């Protein structure tokens, strides 16, 4: 009884565009970074579902173009950039760990710098497009 009463008292904020997008972004981050399965205690990373969430956000960006406020548009664009970069890092990390040297250590990854952010974006979009054509 006390549990249901406590649940009824929790008031969720109204759903607006930013909170909806935030939910999708959070889900994509979970798929990219992994989450612990409560039953098996294994960490689950699912790049396919992460890519699906990125594709969904890209579709929403395209369909809502011109109908968003500047802050909404910027939030979506910046979030998509972060997710694309995270996806590329995850894909590269997966490739690197499959190509470990004899010591069992993965090769060091380069840390991206701000100077080549447009190149990184192009690379991210290319990796995502290649993944889409492979599917």
Coordinates of C-alpha atoms in Angstrom, one line a residue:
X1 CA 0.0 0.0 0.0
X2 CA 2.7 2.5 0.9
X3 CA 4.6 1.7 -2.3
X4 CA 1.6 2.5 -4.5
X5 CA 0.9 5.7 -2.6
X6 CA 4.5 6.8 -3.1
X7 CA 4.3 6.1 -6.8
X8 CA 1.1 8.1 -7.1
X9 CA 2.8 11.2 -5.5
X10 CA 5.5 11.3 -8.1
X11 CA 4.6 13.9 -10.7
X12 CA 6.4 13.6 -14.0
X13 CA 7.0 16.8 -16.0
X14 CA 4.9 17.3 -19.1
X15 CA 6.4 15.8 -22.3
X16 CA 7.9 18.4 -24.6
X17 CA 10.2 18.0 -27.6
X18 CA 13.4 18.3 -25.6
X19 CA 12.4 15.8 -22.9
X20 CA 11.2 13.3 -25.6
X21 CA 14.5 13.7 -27.5
X22 CA 16.4 13.4 -24.2
X23 CA 14.8 10.0 -23.6
X24 CA 15.9 8.8 -27.0
X25 CA 19.4 10.1 -26.5
X26 CA 19.7 8.4 -23.1
X27 CA 18.6 5.1 -24.6
X28 CA 21.2 5.5 -27.4
X29 CA 23.9 6.2 -24.8
X30 CA 22.9 3.1 -22.9
X31 CA 23.2 1.0 -26.0
X32 CA 26.6 2.6 -26.9
X33 CA 28.2 2.5 -23.4
X34 CA 26.5 -0.7 -22.1
X35 CA 24.3 -1.5 -19.2
X36 CA 24.4 -4.3 -16.7
X37 CA 21.8 -7.0 -17.2
X38 CA 20.3 -7.5 -13.7
X39 CA 19.8 -11.3 -14.2
X40 CA 23.1 -12.3 -15.8
X41 CA 25.3 -9.3 -14.5
X42 CA 26.8 -9.1 -18.0
X43 CA 27.3 -5.7 -19.6
X44 CA 25.2 -5.4 -22.7
X45 CA 26.3 -3.2 -25.6
X46 CA 24.2 -3.2 -28.7
X47 CA 25.6 -1.1 -31.5
X48 CA 22.8 -2.1 -33.9
X49 CA 20.2 -0.6 -31.6
X50 CA 22.4 2.5 -30.9
X51 CA 22.6 3.1 -34.7
X52 CA 18.8 2.6 -34.9
X53 CA 18.3 5.3 -32.3
X54 CA 20.7 7.6 -34.1
X55 CA 18.8 7.0 -37.4
X56 CA 15.6 7.8 -35.6
X57 CA 16.9 11.1 -34.3
X58 CA 18.2 11.9 -37.7
X59 CA 14.8 11.3 -39.2
X60 CA 13.2 13.5 -36.5
X61 CA 15.8 16.2 -37.2
X62 CA 14.9 16.1 -40.9
X63 CA 11.1 16.0 -40.4
X64 CA 11.1 18.8 -37.9
X65 CA 13.5 21.1 -39.8
X66 CA 12.1 24.7 -39.7
X67 CA 9.6 23.8 -37.0
X68 CA 11.9 23.9 -33.9
X69 CA 13.0 26.7 -31.8
X70 CA 16.7 27.6 -31.9
X71 CA 17.4 25.9 -28.6
X72 CA 15.6 22.7 -29.6
X73 CA 17.3 22.6 -32.9
X74 CA 20.8 23.2 -31.3
X75 CA 20.1 20.6 -28.7
X76 CA 19.2 18.0 -31.3
X77 CA 22.1 18.8 -33.6
X78 CA 24.6 18.8 -30.7
X79 CA 23.2 15.6 -29.3
X80 CA 23.4 13.9 -32.7
X81 CA 27.0 15.0 -33.1
X82 CA 27.9 13.5 -29.7
X83 CA 26.1 10.2 -30.5
X84 CA 27.7 9.9 -33.9
X85 CA 31.1 10.4 -32.4
X86 CA 30.3 7.9 -29.6
X87 CA 29.2 5.4 -32.2
X88 CA 32.3 5.8 -34.3
X89 CA 34.5 5.4 -31.2
X90 CA 32.5 2.2 -30.2
X91 CA 32.8 0.7 -33.7
X92 CA 36.5 1.5 -33.9
X93 CA 37.0 0.2 -30.4
X94 CA 35.2 -3.0 -31.4
X95 CA 37.5 -3.3 -34.4
X96 CA 40.6 -2.6 -32.3
X97 CA 39.8 -5.2 -29.7
X98 CA 39.3 -7.8 -32.4
X99 CA 42.7 -6.8 -33.7
X100 CA 44.6 -7.0 -30.4
X101 CA 48.3 -7.8 -30.5
X102 CA 49.9 -10.8 -28.9
X103 CA 50.1 -9.2 -25.5
X104 CA 46.3 -9.1 -25.5
X105 CA 46.3 -5.3 -25.3
X106 CA 44.2 -3.2 -27.7
X107 CA 46.1 -0.6 -29.7
X108 CA 46.0 2.9 -28.3
X109 CA 43.2 5.1 -29.7
X110 CA 43.7 8.7 -30.8
X111 CA 42.0 11.3 -28.8
X112 CA 40.0 13.6 -31.2
X113 CA 40.8 17.2 -31.0
X114 CA 38.7 20.2 -31.9
X115 CA 40.6 21.1 -35.0
X116 CA 39.3 18.2 -37.1
X117 CA 35.7 18.1 -35.8
X118 CA 34.3 18.5 -39.3
X119 CA 36.5 15.6 -40.5
X120 CA 35.2 13.5 -37.5
X121 CA 31.6 14.4 -38.4
X122 CA 32.2 13.3 -42.0
X123 CA 33.9 10.1 -40.8
X124 CA 31.0 9.4 -38.4
X125 CA 28.4 9.9 -41.1
X126 CA 30.4 7.7 -43.5
X127 CA 30.6 4.9 -40.9
X128 CA 26.9 5.2 -40.2
X129 CA 26.0 5.2 -43.9
X130 CA 28.3 2.1 -44.5
X131 CA 26.5 0.4 -41.6
X132 CA 23.1 1.2 -43.2
X133 CA 24.1 -0.2 -46.6
X134 CA 25.5 -3.4 -44.9
X135 CA 22.2 -4.0 -43.1

